[in-house]
C-alpha atoms as a PDB file:
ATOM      1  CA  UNK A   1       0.000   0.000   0.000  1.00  0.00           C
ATOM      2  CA  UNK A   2       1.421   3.577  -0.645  1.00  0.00           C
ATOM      3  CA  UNK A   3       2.282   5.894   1.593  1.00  0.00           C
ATOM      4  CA  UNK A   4      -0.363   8.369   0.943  1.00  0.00           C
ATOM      5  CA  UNK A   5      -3.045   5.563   1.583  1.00  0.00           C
ATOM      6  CA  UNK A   6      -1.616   4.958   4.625  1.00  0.00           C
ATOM      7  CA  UNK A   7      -2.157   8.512   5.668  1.00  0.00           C
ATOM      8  CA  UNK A   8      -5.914   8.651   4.625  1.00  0.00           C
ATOM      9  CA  UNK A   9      -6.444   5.242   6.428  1.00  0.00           C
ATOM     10  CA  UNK A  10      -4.734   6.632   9.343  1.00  0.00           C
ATOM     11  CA  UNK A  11      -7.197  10.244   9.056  1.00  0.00           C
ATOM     12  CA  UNK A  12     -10.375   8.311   8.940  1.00  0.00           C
ATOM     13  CA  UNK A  13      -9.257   5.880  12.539  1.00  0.00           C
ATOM     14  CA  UNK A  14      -8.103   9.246  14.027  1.00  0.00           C
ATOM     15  CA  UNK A  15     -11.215  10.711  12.799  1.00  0.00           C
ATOM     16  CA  UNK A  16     -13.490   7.911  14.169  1.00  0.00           C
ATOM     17  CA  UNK A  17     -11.591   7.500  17.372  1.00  0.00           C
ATOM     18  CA  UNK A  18     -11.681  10.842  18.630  1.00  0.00           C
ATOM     19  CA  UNK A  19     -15.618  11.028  17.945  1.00  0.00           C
ATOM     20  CA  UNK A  20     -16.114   8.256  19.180  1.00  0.00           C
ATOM     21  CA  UNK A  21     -14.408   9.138  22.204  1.00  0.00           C
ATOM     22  CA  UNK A  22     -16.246  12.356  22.803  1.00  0.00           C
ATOM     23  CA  UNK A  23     -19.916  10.883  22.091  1.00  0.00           C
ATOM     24  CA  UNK A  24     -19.249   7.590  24.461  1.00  0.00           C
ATOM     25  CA  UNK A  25     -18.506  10.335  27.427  1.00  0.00           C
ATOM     26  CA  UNK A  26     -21.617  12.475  26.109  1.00  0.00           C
ATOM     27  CA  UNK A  27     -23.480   9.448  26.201  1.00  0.00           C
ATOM     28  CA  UNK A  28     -22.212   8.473  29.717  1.00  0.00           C
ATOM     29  CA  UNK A  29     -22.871  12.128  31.170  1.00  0.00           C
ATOM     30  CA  UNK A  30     -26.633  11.031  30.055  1.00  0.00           C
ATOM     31  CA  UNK A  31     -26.929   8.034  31.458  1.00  0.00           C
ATOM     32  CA  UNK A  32     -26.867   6.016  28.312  1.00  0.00           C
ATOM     33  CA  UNK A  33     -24.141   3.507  29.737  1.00  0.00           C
ATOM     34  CA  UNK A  34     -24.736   0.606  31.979  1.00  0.00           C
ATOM     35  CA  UNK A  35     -23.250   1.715  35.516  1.00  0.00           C
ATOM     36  CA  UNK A  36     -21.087  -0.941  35.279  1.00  0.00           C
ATOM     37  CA  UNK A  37     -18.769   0.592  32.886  1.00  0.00           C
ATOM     38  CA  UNK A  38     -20.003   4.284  33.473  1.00  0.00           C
ATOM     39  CA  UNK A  39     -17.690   7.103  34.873  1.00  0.00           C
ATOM     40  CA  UNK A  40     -20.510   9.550  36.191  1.00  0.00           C
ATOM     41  CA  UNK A  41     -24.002   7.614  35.369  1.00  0.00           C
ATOM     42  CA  UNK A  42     -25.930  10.893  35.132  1.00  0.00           C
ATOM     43  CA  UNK A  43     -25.743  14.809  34.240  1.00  0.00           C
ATOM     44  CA  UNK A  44     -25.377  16.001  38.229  1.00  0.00           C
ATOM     45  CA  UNK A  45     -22.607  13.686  38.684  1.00  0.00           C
ATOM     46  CA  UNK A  46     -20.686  15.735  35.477  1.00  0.00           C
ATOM     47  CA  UNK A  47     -21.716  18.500  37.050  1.00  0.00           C
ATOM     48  CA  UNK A  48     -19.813  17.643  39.787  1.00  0.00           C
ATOM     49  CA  UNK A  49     -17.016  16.401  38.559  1.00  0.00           C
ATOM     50  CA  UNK A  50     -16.494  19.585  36.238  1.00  0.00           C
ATOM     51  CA  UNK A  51     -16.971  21.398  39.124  1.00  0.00           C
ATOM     52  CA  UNK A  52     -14.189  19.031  40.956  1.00  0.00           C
ATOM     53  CA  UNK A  53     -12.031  19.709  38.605  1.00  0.00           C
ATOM     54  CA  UNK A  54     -12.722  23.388  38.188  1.00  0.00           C
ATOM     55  CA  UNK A  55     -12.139  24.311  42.008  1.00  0.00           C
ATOM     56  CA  UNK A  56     -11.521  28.265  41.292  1.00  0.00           C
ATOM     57  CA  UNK A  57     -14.536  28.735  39.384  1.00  0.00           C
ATOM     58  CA  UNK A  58     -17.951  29.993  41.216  1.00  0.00           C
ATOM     59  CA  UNK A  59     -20.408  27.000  41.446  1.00  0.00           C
ATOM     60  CA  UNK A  60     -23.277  29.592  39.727  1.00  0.00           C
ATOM     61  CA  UNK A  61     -20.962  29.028  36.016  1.00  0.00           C
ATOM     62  CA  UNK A  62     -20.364  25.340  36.727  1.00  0.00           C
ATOM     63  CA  UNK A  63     -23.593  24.185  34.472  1.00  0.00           C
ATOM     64  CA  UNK A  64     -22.796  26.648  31.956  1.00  0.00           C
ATOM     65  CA  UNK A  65     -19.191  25.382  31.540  1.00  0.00           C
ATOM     66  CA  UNK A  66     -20.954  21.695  31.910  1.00  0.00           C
ATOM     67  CA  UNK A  67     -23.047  22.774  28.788  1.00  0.00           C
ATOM     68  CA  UNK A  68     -20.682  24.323  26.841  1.00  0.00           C
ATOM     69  CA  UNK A  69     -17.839  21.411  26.952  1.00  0.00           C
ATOM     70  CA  UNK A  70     -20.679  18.507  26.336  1.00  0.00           C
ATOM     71  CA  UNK A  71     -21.965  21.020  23.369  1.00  0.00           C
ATOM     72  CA  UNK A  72     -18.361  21.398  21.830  1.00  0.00           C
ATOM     73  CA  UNK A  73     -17.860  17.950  22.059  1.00  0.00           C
ATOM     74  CA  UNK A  74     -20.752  16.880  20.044  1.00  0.00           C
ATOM     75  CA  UNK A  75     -20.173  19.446  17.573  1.00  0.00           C
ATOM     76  CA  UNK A  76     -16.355  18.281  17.314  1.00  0.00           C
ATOM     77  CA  UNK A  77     -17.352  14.389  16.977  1.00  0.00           C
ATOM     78  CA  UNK A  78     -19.864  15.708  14.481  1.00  0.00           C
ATOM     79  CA  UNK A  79     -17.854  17.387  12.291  1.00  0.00           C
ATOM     80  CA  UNK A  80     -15.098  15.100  12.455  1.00  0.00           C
ATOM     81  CA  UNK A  81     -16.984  11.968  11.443  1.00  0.00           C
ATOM     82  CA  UNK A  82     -18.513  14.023   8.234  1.00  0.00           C
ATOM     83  CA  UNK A  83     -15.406  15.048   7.822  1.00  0.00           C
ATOM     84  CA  UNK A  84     -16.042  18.999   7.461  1.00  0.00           C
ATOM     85  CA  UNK A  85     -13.158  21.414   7.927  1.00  0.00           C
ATOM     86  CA  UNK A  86     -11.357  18.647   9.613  1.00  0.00           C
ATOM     87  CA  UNK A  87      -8.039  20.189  10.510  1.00  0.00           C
ATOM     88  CA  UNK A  88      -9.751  23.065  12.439  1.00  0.00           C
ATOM     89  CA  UNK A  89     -12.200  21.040  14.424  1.00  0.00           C
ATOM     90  CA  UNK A  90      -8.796  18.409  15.182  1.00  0.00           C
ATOM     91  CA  UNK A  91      -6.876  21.125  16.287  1.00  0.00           C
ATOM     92  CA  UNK A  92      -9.813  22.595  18.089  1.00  0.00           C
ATOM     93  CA  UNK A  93     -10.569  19.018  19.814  1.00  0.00           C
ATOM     94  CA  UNK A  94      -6.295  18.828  20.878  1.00  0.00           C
ATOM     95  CA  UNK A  95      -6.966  22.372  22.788  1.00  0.00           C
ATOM     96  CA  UNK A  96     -10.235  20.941  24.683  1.00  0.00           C
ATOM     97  CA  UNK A  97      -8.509  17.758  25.136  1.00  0.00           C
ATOM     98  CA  UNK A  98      -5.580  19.826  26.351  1.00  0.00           C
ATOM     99  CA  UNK A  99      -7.551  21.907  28.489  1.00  0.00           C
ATOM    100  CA  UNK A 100      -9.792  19.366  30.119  1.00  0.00           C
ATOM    101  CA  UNK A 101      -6.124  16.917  30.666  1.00  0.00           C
ATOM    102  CA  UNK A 102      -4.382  20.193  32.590  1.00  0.00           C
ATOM    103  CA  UNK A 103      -7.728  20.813  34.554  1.00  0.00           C
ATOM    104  CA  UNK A 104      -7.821  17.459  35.829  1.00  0.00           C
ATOM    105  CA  UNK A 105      -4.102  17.650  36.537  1.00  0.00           C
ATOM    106  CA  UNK A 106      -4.276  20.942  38.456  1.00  0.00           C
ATOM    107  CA  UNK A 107      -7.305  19.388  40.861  1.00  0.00           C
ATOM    108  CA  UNK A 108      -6.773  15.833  41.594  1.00  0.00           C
ATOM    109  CA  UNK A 109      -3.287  15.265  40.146  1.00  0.00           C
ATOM    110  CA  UNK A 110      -1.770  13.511  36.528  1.00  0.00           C
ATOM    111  CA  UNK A 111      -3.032  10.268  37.877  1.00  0.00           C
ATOM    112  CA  UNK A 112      -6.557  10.775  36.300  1.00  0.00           C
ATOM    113  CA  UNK A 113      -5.115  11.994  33.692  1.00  0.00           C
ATOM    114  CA  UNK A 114      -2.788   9.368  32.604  1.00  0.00           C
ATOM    115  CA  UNK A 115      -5.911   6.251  33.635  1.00  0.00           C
ATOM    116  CA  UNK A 116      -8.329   8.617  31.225  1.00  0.00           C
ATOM    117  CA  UNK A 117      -5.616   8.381  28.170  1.00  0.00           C
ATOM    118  CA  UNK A 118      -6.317  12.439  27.926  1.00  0.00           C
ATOM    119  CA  UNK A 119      -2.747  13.218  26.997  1.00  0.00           C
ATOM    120  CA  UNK A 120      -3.075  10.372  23.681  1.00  0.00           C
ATOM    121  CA  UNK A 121      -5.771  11.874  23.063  1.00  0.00           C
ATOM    122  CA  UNK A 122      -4.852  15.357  22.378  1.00  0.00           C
ATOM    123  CA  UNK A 123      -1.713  13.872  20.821  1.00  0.00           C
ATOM    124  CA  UNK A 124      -4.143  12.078  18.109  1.00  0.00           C
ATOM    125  CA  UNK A 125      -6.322  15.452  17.539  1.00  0.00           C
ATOM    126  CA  UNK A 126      -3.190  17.478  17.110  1.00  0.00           C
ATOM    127  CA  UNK A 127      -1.428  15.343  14.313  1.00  0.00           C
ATOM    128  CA  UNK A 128      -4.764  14.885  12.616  1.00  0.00           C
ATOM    129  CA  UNK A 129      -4.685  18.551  12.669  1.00  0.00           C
ATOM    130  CA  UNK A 130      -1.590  18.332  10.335  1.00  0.00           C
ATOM    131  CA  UNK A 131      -3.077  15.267   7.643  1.00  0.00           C
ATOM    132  CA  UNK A 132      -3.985  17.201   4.772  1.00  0.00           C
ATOM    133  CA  UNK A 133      -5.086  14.692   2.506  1.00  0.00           C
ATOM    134  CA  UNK A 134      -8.473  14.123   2.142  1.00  0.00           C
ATOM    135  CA  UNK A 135     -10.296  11.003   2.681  1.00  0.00           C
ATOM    136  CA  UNK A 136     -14.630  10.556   2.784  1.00  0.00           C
ATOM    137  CA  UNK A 137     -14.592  14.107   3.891  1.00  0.00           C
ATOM    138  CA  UNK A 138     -16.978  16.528   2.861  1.00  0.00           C
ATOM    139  CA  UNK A 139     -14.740  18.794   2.569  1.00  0.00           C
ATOM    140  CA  UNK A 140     -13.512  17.004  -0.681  1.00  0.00           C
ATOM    141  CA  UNK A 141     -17.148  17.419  -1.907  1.00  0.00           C
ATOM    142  CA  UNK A 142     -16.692  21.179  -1.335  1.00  0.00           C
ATOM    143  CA  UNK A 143     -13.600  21.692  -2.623  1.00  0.00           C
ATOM    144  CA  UNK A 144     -13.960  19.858  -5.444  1.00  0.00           C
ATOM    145  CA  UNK A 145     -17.627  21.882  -6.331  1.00  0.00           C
ATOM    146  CA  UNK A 146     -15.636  25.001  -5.843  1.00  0.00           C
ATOM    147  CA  UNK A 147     -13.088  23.988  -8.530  1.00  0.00           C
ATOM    148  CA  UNK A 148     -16.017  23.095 -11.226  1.00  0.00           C
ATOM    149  CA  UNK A 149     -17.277  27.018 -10.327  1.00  0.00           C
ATOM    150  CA  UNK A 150     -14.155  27.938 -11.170  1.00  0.00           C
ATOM    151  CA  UNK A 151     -13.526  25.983 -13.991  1.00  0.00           C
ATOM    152  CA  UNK A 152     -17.060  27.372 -15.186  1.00  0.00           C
END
C-alpha cells in the first residue's frame, strides 16, 4: 500500500476514534451507559465532577461550563466523522482535550489523567490537525464543487 493511503487510512481511525471518544462520554454524562462501565451515570454527577475539577470557578458558572464542553464535544465528533473542515475542528478538539487533561491535573493530580488516556488523546487530535489529505470528507465534496465554479 502507498504511503499516501496509509495517511488517509490513518485520518479516517483518528477521525473515528476521537468522535467516538467524545460521544461515548456524552453518552455516559446522560446516562446512556450501563453503571457498570459508566464514569458519572448521570448529568449532576458531570456537574460535579467539572466542578471538581474546576475548584476556582464559582459554582453559579459550573452548568454553563458543563453545557458548553458537552456542546463542543458533540459538535467536534460531528464534524469530524462528516469530515467537514477537519483540521480546524482536530486542532480545536487537541486544545479541549488539552484543556480538560491540565484541569484534571491541576485538581486531583496527573493520575486521572494518565488512567483517562487524555494526553493520547490530544496527541491524536493534534497530528490529525496536520493530515492534509483528504479522505470521505466533505470537505472534498466542497472543494472539489468550488473547482467546477471555477472551472465554469
Amino acid at each position: 500500500m502507498e504511503d499516501n493511503q496509509h495517511k488517509k487510512i490513518l485520518k479516517l481511525f483518528l477521525r473515528i476514534a476521537l468522535s467516538a471518544r467524545f460521544l461515548s462520554a456524552v453518552a455516559d454524562r446522560f446516562g446512556w451507559w450501563n453503571k457498570e462501565v459508566s464514569v458519572w451515570g448521570n448529568w449532576n454527577s458531570f456537574l460535579a465532577y467539572t466542578e471538581l475539577i474546576n475548584p476556582g470557578l464559582p459554582k453559579a458558572v459550573v452548568p454553563a461550563i458543563g453545557i458548553i464542553a458537552t456542546g463542543a464535544e458533540i459538535l467536534f465528533a460531528f464534524f469530524l466523522i462528516i469530515g467537514f473542515k477537519t483540521e480546524l475542528f482536530a486542532k480545536l478538539s487537541g486544545f479541549l482535550l488539552l484543556l480538560f487533561g491540565l484541569a484534571m491535573i491541576i485538581s486531583t493530580g496527573i493520575k486521572a489523567a494518565l488512567d483517562y488516556s487524555v494526553f493520547p488523546a490530544t496527541a491524536a487530535a493534534f497530528a490529525l490537525s496536520l493530515i492534509k489529505e483528504k479522505y470521505l470528507e466533505v470537505d472534498s465534496l466542497i472543494s472539489k464543487r468550488d473547482r467546477q465554479k471555477a472551472l465554469q
